[in-house]
GROMACS .gro file of C-alpha atoms in nm:
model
  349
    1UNK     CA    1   8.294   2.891  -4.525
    2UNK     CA    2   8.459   2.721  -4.808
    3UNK     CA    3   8.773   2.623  -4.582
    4UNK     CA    4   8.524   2.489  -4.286
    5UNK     CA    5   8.292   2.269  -4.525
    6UNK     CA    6   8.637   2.119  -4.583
    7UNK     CA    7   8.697   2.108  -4.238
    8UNK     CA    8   8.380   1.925  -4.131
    9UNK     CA    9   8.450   1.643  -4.443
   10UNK     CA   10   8.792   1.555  -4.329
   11UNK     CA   11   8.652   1.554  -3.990
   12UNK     CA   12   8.415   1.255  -4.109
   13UNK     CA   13   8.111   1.381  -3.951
   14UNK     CA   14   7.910   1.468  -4.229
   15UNK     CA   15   7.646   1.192  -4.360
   16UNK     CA   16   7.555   1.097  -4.700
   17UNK     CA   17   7.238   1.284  -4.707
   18UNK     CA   18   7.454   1.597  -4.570
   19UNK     CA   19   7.315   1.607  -4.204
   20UNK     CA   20   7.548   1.610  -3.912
   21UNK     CA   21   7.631   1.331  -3.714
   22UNK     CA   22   7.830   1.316  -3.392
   23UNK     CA   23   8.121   1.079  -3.377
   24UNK     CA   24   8.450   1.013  -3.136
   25UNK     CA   25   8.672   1.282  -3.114
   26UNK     CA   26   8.993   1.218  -3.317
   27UNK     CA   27   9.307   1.014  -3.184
   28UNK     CA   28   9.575   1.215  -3.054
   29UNK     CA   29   9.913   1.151  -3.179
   30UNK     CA   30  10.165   0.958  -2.943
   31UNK     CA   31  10.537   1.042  -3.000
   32UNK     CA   32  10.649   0.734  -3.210
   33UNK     CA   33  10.950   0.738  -3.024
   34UNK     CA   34  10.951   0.770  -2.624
   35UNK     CA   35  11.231   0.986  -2.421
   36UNK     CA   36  11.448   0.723  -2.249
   37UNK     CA   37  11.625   0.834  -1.915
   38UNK     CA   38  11.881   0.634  -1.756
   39UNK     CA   39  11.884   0.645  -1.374
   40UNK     CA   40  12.154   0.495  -1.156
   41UNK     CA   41  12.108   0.483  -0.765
   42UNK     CA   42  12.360   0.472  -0.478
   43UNK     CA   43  12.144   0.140  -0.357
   44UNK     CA   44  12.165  -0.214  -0.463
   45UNK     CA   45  11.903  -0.417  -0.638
   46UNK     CA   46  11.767  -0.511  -0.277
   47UNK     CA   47  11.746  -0.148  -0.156
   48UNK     CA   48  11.635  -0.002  -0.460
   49UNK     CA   49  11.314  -0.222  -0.391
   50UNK     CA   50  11.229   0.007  -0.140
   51UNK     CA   51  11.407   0.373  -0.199
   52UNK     CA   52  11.358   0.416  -0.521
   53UNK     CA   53  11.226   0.147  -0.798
   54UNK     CA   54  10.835   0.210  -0.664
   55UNK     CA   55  10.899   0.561  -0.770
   56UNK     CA   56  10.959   0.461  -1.097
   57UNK     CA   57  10.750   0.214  -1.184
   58UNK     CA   58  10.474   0.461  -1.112
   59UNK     CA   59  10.693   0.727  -1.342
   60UNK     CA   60  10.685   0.506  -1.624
   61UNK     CA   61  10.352   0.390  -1.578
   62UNK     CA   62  10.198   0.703  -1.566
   63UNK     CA   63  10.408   0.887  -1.844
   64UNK     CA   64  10.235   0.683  -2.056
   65UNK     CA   65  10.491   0.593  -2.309
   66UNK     CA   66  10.622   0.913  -2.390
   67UNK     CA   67  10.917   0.863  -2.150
   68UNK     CA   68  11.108   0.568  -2.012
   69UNK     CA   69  11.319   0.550  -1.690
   70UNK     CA   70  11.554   0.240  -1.658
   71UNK     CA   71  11.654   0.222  -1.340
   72UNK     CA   72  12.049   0.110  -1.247
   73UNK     CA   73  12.169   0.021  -0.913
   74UNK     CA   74  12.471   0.075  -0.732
   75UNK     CA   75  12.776   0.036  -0.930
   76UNK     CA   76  12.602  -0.099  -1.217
   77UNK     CA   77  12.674   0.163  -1.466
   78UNK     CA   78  12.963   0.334  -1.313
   79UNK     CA   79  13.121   0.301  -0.936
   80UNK     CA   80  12.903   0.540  -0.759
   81UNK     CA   81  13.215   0.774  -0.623
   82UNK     CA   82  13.238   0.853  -1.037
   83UNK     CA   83  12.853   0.887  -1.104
   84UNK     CA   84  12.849   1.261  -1.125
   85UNK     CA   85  13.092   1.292  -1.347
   86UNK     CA   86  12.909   1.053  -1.562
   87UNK     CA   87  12.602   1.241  -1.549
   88UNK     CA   88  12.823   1.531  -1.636
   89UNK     CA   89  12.908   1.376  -1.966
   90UNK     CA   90  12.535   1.229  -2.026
   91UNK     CA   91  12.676   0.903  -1.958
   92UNK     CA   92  12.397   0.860  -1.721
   93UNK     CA   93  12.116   1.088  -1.746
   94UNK     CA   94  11.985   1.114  -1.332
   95UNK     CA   95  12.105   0.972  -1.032
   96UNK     CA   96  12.003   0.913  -0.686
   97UNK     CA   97  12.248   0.953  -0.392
   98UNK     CA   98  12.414   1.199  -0.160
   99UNK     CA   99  12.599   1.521  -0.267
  100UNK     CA  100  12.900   1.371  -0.048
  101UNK     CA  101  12.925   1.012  -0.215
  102UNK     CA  102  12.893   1.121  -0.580
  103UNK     CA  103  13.219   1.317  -0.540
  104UNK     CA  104  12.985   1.610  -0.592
  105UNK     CA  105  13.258   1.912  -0.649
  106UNK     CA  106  13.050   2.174  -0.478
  107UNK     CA  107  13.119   2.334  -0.132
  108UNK     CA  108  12.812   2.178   0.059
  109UNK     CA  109  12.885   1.809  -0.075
  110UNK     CA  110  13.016   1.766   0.309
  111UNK     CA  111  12.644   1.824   0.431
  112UNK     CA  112  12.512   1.500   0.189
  113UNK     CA  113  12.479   1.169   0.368
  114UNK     CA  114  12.501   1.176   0.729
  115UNK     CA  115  12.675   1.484   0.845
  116UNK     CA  116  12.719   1.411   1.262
  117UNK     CA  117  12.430   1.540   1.415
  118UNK     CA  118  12.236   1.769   1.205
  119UNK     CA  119  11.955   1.559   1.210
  120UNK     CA  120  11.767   1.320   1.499
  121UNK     CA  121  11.473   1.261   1.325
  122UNK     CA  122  11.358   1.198   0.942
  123UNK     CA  123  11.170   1.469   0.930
  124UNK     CA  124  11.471   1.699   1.011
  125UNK     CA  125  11.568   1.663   0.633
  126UNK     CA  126  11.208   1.820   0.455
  127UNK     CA  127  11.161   2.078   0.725
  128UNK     CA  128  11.568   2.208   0.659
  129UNK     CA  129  11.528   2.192   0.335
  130UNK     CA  130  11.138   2.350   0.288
  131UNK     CA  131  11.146   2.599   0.566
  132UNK     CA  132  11.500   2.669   0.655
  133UNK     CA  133  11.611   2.737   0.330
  134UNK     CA  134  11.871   2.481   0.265
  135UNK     CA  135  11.637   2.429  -0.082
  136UNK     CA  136  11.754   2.783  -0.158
  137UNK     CA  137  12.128   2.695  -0.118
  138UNK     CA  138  12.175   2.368  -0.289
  139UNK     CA  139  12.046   2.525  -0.591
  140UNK     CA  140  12.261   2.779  -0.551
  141UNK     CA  141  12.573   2.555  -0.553
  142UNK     CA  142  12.495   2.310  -0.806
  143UNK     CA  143  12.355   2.682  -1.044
  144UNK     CA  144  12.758   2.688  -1.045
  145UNK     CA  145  12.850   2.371  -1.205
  146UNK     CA  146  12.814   2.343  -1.580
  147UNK     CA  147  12.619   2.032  -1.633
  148UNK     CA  148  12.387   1.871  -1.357
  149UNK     CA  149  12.085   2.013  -1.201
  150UNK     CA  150  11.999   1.940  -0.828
  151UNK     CA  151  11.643   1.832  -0.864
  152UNK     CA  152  11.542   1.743  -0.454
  153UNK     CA  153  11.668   1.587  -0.064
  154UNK     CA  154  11.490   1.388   0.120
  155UNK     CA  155  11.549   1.198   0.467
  156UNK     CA  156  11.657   0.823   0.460
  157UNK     CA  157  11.725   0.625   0.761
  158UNK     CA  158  11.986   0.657   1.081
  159UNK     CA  159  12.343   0.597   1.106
  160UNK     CA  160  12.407   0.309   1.394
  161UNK     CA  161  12.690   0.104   1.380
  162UNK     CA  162  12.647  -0.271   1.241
  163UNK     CA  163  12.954  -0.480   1.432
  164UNK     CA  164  13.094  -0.857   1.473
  165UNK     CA  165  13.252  -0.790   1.812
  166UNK     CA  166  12.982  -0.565   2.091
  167UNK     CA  167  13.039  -0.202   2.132
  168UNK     CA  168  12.959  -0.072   2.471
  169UNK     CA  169  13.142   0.206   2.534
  170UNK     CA  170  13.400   0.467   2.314
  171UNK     CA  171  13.739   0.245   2.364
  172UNK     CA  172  13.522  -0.044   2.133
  173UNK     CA  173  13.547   0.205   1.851
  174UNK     CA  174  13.879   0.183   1.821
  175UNK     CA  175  14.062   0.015   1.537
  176UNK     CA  176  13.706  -0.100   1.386
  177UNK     CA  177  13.764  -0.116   1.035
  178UNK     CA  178  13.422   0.034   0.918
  179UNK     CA  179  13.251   0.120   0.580
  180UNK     CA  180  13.076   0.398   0.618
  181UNK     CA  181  13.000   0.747   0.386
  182UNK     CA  182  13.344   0.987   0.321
  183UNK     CA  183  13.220   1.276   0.567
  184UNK     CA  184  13.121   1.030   0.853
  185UNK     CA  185  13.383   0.825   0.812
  186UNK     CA  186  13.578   1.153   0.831
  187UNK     CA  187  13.445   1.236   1.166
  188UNK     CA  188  13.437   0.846   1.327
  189UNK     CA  189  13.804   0.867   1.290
  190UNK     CA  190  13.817   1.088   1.581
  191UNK     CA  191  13.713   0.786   1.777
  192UNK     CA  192  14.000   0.568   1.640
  193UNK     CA  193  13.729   0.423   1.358
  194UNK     CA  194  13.946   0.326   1.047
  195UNK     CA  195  13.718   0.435   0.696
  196UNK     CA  196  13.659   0.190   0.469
  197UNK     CA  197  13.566   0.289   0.111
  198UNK     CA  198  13.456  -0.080  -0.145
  199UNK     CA  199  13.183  -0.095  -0.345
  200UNK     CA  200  12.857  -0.133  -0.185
  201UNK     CA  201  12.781  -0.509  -0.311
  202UNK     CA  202  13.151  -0.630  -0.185
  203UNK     CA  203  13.042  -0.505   0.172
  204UNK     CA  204  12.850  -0.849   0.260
  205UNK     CA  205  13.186  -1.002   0.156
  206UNK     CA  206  13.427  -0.839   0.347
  207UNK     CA  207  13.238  -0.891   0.651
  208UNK     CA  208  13.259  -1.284   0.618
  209UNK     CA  209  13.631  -1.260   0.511
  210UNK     CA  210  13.733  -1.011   0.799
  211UNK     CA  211  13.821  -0.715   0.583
  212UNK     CA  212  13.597  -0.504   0.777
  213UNK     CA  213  13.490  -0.511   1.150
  214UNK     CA  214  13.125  -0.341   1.085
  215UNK     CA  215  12.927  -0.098   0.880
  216UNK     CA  216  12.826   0.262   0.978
  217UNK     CA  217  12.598   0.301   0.673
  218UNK     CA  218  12.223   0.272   0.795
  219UNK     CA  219  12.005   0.200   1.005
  220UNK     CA  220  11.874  -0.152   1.113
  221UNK     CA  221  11.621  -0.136   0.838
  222UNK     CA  222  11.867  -0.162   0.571
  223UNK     CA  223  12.092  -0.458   0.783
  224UNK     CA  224  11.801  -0.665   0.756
  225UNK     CA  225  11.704  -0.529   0.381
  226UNK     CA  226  12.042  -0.618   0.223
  227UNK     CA  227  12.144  -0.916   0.439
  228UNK     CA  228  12.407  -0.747   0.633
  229UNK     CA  229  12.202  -0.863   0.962
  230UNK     CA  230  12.332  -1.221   0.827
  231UNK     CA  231  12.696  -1.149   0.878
  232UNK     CA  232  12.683  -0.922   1.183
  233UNK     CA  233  12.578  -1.003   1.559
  234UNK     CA  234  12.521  -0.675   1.719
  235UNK     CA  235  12.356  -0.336   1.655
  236UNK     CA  236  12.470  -0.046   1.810
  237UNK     CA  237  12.164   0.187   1.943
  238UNK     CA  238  12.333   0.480   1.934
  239UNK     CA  239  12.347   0.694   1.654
  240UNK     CA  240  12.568   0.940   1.511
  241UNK     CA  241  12.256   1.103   1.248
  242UNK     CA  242  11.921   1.080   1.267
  243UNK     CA  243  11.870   1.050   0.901
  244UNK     CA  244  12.052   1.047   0.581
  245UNK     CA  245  12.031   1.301   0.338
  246UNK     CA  246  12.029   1.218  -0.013
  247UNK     CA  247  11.927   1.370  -0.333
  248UNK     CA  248  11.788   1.337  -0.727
  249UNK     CA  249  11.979   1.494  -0.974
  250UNK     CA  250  11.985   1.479  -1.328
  251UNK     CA  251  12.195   1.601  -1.686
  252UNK     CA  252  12.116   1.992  -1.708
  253UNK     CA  253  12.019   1.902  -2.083
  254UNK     CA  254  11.833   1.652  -2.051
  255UNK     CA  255  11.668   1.795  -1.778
  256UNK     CA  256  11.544   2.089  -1.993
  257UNK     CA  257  11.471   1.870  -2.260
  258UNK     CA  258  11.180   1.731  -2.085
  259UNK     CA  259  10.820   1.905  -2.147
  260UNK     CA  260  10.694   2.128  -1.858
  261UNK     CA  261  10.406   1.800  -1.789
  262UNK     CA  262  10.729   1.552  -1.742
  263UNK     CA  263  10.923   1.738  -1.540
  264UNK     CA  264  10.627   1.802  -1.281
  265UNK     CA  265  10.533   1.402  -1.282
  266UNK     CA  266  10.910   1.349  -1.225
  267UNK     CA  267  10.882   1.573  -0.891
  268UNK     CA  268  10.571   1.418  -0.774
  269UNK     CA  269  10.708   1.130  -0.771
  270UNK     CA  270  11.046   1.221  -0.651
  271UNK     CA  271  10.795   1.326  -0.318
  272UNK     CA  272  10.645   0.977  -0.364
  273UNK     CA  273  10.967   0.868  -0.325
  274UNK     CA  274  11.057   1.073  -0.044
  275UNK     CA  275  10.709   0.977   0.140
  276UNK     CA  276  10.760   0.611   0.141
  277UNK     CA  277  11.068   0.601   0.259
  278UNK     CA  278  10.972   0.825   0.590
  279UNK     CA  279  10.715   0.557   0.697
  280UNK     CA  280  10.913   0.261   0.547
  281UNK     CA  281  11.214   0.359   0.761
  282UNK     CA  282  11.045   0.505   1.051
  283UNK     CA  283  10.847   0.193   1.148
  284UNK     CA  284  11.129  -0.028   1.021
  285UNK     CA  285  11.370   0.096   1.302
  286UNK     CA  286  11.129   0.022   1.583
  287UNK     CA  287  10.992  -0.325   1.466
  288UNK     CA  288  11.391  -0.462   1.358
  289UNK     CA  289  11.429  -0.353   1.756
  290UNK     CA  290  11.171  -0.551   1.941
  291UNK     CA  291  11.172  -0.826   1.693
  292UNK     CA  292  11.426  -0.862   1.536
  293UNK     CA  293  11.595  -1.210   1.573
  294UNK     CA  294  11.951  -1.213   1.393
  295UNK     CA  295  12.134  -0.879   1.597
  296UNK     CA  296  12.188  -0.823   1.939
  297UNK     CA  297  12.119  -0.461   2.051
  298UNK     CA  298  12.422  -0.266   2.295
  299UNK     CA  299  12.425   0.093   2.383
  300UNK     CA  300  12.722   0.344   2.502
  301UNK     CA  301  12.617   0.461   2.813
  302UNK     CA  302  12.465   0.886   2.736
  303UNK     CA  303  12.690   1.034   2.916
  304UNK     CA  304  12.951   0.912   2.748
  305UNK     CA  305  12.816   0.958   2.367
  306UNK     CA  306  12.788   1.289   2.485
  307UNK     CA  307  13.172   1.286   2.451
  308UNK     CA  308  13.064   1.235   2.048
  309UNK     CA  309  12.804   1.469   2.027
  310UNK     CA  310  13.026   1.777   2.153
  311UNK     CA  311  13.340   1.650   1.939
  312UNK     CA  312  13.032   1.691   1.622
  313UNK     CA  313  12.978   2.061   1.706
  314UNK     CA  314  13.359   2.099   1.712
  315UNK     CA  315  13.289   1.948   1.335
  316UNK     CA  316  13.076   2.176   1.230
  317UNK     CA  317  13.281   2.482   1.351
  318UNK     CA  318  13.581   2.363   1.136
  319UNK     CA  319  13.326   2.286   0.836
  320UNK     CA  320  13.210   2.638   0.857
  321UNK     CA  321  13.553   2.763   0.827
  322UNK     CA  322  13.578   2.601   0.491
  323UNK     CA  323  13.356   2.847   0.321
  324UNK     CA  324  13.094   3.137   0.334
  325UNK     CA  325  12.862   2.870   0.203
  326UNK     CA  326  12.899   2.581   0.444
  327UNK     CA  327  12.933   2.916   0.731
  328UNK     CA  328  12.513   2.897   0.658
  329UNK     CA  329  12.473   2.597   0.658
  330UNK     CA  330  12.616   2.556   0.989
  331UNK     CA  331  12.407   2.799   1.099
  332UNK     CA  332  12.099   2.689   0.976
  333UNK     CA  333  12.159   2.365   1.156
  334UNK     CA  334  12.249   2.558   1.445
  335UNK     CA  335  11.914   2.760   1.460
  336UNK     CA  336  11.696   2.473   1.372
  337UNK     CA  337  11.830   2.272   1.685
  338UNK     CA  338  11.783   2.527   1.897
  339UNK     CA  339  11.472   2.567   1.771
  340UNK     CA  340  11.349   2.245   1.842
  341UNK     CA  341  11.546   2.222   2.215
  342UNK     CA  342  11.318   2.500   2.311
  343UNK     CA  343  11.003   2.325   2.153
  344UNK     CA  344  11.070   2.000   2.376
  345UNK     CA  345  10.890   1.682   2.349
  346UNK     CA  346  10.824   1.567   2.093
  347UNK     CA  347  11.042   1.712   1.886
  348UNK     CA  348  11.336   1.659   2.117
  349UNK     CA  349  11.421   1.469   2.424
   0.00000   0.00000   0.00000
């Protein structure tokens, strides 16, 4: 009794004459010192507008000043091919990008970014990942390296070619010196497409001084986004992906530093993130096609981007090959499209 009469004083809610009064609960102590992040993504400061930085604002606004993201873009910390090897070291405590441009040393970095043909449409990526079990699998990979946690993939835009001179049918490919992602790049070479790798804000550059011949890095969303639209002239319709996929990651540590609360506010609004980016994208595409005023759409006839679409399988046979891994991955991607062949319209055409 002794020890709650002491209570109740400290409390302040006893009155002179001894009665009880009620009075506003007490003030719950903030952390004097808020967890800082840093977070570089794959995407330059016009980009990041878009794919990322209204993810974070909200992250930071509702953490309430017990954490802090600042948010990097591309290059801005480190070149992105180096990032996770940076985040390794805590140089960098999360990034956002694709398993495949990160120089991510795991088996199923191939599969990041746009891998030919796995997907048509955005919302390929979730449904692979959520109900085909590729969620499973990445964690499995990255469980191996000491270091870096895989945190979540989600869909970006397509891959079309960006181009000074037309492209109208296969023979156009040839000699195009293009910037594009390691594993497409990989595969475009088939077609006589020569890969080039610069960082992402020389790209605008190189266009104007005739370094490159085009871009094979988004859709038309992001040529109009970034300025690319300004020093290109046509947009090729076909596509070699349906959608990008790209990933969070973060420091193992500093992951499992975080309180359980933090950790679940950073997911939701990694699927904030994830979320705008399907509608931002997906009506994007369509409006930049009708509208659009600076590119001038072409398209290789289907019969003969068929040609492409067979050489992809052929891809994905040798990637299986590679390991027991990427063998189910391949698969997976081989289910889900037929899968969706035998579902028809709308889901495929």
């Amino acid at each position: 009794m002794t020890n709650r009469r002491e209570f109740i004083k400290k409390a302040g809610i006893i009155t002179a004459s001894g009665a009880a009064a009620i009075v506003g609960a007490p003030a719950i102590a903030k952390t004097a010192k808020p967890i800082k992040w840093r977070l570089q993504t794959y995407a330059g400061p016009a980009l990041a507008e878009h794919v990322i930085k209204p993810a974070i604002d909200a992250f930071n606004a509702a953490a309430n000043g017990e954490m802090v993201i600042e948010l990097y873009f591309a290059d801005q910390l480190v070149p992105t091919g180096e990032l996770f090897r940076a985040m390794q070291r805590g140089t960098i405590d999360a990034v956002q990008s694709d398993d495949d441009s990160i120089a991510a040393p795991v088996d199923i970095s191939v599969f990041g970014g746009y891998f030919p043909f796995a997907t048509r449409y955005s919302l390929d990526v979730p449904v692979l990942f959520n109900e085909y079990g590729l969620k499973e699998i990445w964690e499995e990979a990255y469980g191996e390296v000491e270091g870096v946690t895989w945190l979540s993939a989600g869909s970006w835009d397509p891959c079309h070619f960006a181009t000074v001179e037309p492209i109208t049918k296969l023979e156009d490919l040839k000699g195009k010196r293009i910037f594009t992602f390691p594993t497409a790049g990989r595969f475009l070479s088939r077609f006589g497409v020569v890969p080039v790798t610069l960082p992402w804000e020389d790209v605008e550059v190189a266009m104007q001084t005739g370094e490159l011949d085009g871009i094979a890095w988004s859709g038309i969303t992001e040529d109009y986004t970034v300025g690319w639209a300004d020093v290109t002239n046509y947009f090729l319709t076909n596509n070699i992906s349906g959608a990008w996929c790209g990933s969070f990651f973060a420091n193992s540590d500093r992951w499992n530093e975080l309180p359980e609360h933090l950790k679940t506010l950073f997911k939701l609004c990694m699927d904030s993130s994830h979320y705008y980016r399907q509608h931002w994208y997906w009506g994007g595409e369509a409006k930049l096609r009708t509208e659009g005023t600076k590119m001038e759409l072409t398209s290789i006839p289907d019969d003969e981007w068929m040609k492409v679409e067979q050489e992809a399988y052929k891809f994905w046979d040798e990637i299986a090959e590679t390991s027991e891994r990427n063998a189910r991955v391949v698969q997976i991607f081989k289910d889900y499209a037929a899968v969706m062949e035998k579902a028809g319209k709308p889901y495929r055409y």
